[in-house]
mmCIF file of C-alpha atoms in Angstrom:
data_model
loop_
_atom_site.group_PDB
_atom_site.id
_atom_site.type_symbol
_atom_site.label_atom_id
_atom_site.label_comp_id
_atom_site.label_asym_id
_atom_site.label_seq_id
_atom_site.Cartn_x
_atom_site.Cartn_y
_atom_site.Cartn_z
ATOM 1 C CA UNK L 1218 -28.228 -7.834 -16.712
ATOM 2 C CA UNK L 1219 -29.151 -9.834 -19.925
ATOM 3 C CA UNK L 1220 -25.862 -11.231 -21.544
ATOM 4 C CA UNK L 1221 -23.940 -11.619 -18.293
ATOM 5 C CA UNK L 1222 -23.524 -13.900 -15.155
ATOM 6 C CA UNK L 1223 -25.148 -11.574 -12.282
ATOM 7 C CA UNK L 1224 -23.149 -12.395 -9.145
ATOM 8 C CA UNK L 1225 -24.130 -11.135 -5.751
ATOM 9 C CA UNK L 1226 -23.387 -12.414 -2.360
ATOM 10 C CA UNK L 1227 -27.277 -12.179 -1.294
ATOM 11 C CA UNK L 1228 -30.617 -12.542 -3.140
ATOM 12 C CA UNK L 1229 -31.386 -14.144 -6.062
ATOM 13 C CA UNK L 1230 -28.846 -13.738 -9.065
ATOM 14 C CA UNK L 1231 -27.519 -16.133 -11.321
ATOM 15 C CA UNK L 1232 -24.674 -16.690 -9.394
ATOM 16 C CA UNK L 1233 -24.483 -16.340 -5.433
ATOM 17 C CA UNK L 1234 -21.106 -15.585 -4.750
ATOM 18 C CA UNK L 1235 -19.096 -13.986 -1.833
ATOM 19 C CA UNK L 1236 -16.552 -11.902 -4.106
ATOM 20 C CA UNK L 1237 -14.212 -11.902 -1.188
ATOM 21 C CA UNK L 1238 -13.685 -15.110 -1.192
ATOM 22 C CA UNK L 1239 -11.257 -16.675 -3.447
ATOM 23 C CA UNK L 1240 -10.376 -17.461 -5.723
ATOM 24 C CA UNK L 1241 -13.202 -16.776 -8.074
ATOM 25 C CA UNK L 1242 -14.752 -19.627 -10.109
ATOM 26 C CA UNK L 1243 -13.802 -18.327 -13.292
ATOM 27 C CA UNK L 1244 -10.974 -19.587 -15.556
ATOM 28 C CA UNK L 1245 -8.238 -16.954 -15.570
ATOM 29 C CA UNK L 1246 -7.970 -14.855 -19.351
ATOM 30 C CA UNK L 1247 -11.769 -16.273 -19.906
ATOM 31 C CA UNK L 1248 -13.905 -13.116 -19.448
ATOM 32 C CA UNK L 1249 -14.321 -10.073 -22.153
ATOM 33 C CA UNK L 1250 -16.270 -7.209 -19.955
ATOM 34 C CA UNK L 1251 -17.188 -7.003 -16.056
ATOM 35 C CA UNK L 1252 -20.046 -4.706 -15.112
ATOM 36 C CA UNK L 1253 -19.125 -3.573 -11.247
ATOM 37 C CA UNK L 1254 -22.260 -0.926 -10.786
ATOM 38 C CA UNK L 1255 -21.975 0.251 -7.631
ATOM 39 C CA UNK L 1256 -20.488 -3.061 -6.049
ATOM 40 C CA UNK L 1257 -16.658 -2.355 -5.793
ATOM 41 C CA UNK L 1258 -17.653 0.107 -3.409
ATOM 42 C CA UNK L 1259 -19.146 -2.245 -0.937
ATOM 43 C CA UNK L 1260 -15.840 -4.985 -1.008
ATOM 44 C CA UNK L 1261 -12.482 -5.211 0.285
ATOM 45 C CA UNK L 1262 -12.453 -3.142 3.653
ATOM 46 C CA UNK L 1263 -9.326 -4.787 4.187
ATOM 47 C CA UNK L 1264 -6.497 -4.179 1.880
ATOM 48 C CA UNK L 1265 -5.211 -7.006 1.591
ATOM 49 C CA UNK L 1266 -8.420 -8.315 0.538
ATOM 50 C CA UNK L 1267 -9.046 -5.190 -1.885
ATOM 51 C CA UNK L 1268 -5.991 -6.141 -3.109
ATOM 52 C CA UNK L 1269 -7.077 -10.045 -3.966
ATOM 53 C CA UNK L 1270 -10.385 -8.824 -5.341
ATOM 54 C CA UNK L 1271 -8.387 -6.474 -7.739
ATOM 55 C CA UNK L 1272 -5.789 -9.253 -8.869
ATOM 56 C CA UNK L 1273 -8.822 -11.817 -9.329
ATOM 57 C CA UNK L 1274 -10.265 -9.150 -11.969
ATOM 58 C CA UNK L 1275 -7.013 -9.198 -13.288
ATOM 59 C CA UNK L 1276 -6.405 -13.051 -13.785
ATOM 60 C CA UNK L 1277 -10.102 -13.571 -14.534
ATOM 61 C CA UNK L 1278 -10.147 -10.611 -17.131
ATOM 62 C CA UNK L 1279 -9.259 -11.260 -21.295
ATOM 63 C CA UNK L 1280 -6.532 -9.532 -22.732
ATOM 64 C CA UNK L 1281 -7.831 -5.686 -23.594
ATOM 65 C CA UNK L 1282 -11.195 -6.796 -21.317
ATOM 66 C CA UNK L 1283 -13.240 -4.009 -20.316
ATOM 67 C CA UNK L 1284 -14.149 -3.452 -16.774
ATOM 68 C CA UNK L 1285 -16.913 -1.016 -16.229
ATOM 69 C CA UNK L 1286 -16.883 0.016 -12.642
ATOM 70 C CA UNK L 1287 -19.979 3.162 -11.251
ATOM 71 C CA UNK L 1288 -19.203 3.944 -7.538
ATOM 72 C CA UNK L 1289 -20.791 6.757 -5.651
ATOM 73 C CA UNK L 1290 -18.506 9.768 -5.758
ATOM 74 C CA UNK L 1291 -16.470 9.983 -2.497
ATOM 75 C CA UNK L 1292 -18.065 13.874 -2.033
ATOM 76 C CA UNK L 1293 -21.892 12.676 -2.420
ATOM 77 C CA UNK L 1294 -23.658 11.650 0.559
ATOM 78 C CA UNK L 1295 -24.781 8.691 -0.918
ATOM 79 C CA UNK L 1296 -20.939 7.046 -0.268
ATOM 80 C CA UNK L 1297 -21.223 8.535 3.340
ATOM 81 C CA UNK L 1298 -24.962 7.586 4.611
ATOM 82 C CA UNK L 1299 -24.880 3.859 3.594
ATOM 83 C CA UNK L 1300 -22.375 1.593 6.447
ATOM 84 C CA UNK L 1301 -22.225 -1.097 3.764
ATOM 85 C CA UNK L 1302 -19.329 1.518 1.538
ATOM 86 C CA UNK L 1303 -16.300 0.286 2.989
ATOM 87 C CA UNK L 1304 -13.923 1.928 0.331
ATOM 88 C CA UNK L 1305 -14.047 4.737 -1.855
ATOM 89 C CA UNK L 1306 -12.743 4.280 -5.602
ATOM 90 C CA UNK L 1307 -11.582 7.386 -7.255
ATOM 91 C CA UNK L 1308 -10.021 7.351 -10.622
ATOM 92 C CA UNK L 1309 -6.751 8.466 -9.335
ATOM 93 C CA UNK L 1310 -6.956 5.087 -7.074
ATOM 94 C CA UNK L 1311 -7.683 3.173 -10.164
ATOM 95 C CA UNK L 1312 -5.092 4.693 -11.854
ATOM 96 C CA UNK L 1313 -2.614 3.527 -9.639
ATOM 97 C CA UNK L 1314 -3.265 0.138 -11.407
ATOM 98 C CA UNK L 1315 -1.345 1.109 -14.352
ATOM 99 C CA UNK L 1316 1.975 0.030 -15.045
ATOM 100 C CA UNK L 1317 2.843 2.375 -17.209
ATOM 101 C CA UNK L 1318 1.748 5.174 -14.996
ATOM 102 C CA UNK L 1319 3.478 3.501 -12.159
ATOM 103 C CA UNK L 1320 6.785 3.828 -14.463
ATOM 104 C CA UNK L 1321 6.314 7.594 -15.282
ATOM 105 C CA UNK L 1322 6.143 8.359 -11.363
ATOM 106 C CA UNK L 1323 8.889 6.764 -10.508
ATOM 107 C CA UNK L 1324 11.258 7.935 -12.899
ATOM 108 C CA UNK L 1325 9.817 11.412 -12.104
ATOM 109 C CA UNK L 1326 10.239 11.186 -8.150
ATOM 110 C CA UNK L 1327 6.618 11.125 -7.595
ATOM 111 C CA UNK L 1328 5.490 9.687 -4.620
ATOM 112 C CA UNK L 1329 2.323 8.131 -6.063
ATOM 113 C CA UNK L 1330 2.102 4.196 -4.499
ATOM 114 C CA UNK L 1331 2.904 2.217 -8.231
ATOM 115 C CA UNK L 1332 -0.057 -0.854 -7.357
ATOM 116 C CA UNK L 1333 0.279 -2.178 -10.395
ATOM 117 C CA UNK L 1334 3.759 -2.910 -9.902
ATOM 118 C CA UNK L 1335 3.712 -4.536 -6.464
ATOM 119 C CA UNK L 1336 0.334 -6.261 -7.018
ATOM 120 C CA UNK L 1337 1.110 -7.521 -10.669
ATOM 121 C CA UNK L 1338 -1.868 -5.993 -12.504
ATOM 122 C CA UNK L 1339 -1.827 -3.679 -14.864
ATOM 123 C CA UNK L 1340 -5.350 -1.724 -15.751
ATOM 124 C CA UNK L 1341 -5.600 1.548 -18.164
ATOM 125 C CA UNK L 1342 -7.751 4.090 -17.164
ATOM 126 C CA UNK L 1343 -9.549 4.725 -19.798
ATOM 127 C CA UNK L 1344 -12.783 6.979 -19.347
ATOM 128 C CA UNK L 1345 -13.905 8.477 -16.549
ATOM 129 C CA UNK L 1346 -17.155 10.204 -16.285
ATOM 130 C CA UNK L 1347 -18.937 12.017 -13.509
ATOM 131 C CA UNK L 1348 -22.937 12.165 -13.151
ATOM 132 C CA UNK L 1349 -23.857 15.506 -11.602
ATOM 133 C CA UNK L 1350 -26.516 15.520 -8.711
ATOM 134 C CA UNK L 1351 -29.996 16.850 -9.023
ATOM 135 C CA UNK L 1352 -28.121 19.776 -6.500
ATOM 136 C CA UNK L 1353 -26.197 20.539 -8.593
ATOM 137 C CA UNK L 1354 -29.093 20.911 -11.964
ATOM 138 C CA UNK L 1355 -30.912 22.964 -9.349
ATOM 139 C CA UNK L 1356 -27.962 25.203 -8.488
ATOM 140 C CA UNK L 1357 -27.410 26.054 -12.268
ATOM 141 C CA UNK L 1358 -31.072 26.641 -12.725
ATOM 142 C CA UNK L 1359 -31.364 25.671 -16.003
ATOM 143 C CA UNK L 1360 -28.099 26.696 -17.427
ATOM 144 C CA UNK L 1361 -25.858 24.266 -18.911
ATOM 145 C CA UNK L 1362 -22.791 23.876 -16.976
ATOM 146 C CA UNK L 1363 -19.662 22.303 -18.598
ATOM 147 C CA UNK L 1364 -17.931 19.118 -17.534
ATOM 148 C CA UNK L 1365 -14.933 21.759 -16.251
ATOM 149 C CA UNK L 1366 -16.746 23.663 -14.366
ATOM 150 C CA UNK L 1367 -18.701 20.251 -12.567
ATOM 151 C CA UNK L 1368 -15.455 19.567 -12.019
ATOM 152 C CA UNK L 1369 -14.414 22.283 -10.285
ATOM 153 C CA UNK L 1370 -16.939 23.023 -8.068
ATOM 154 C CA UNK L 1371 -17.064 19.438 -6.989
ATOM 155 C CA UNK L 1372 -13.701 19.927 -5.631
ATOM 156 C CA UNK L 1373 -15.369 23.050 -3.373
ATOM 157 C CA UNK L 1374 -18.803 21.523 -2.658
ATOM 158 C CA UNK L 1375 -20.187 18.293 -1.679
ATOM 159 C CA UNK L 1376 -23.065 16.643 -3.312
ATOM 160 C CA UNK L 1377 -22.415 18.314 -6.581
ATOM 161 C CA UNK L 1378 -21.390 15.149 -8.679
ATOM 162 C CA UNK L 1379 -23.134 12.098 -7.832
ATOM 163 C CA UNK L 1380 -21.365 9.185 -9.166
ATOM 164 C CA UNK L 1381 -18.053 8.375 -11.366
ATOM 165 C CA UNK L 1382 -18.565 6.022 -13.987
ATOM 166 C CA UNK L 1383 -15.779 4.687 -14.987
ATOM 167 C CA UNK L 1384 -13.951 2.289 -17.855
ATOM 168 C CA UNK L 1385 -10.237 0.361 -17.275
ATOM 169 C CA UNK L 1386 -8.875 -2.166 -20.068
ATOM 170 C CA UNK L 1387 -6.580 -5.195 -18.858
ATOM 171 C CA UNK L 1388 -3.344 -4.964 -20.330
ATOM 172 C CA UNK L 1389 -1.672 -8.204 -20.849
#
């Protein structure tokens, strides 16, 4: 991508880096927007080393930095087929990451893990968009279907949404 430093652990890109490995060669508060399209996915199998990979964004990441993450969506055969995904990322697994969130469960009773309590990050989540299948633009044969109702029929079918595209700020 033009503007950025391209990182991958094989190939060719600007940078060839093992993001599991740490700690990351950036200075921490010194970057403004990270791209993950359809990488975050493919790291930390472990959680402990999810976990690292998540506080390195974190240190690494500007105050109010974006971090643009696309993952397959965990219902799409596209996460299942491929034995590099080693994780799925939903946004409710994301938003876990918030401190604030993490504050509102607890004093509710709700039995939600607070990660951005006990791994000292704290990420808002703030868009989320899903990117309906080609099954599903067939199934509606030409209607328009509404966000909602993508929604809820992804919760009944799989392969109806095909990725999540989604957008946390750091909060520092």
């Amino acid at each position: 991508m033009d503007g950025y430093v391209n990182v991958d652990k094989y190939g060719s890109p600007d940078l060839r880096l093992d993001l599991e490995t740490f700690p990351w060669p950036w200075d921490s508060n010194s970057v403004a927007k990270i791209e993950m399209i359809h990488v975050l996915e493919h790291l930390g199998q472990h959680v402990d080393v999810y976990r690292q990979i998540i506080q390195e964004i974190y240190r690494i990441s500007q105050p109010q930095a974006l971090v643009h993450i696309v993952v397959p969506h965990h219902r799409h055969d596209d996460m299942l087929h491929d034995p590099t995904h080693v994780r799925t990322i939903t946004p409710m697994g994301l938003s876990m990451f918030s401190q604030a969130l993490n504050r509102q469960w607890q004093a509710s009773g709700a039995a939600n893990t607070p990660l951005g309590m006990y791994w000292e990050v704290d990420f808002a989540l703030k868009e989320t968009h899903y990117v309906p299948s080609e099954l599903w633009h067939q199934w509606k044969q030409g209607r328009s279907g509404t966000d909602l109702e993508l929604l809820q029929q992804g919760t009944l079918y799989n392969n109806l949404i095909q990725e999540v595209d989604m957008t946390l700020v750091a909060v520092k």
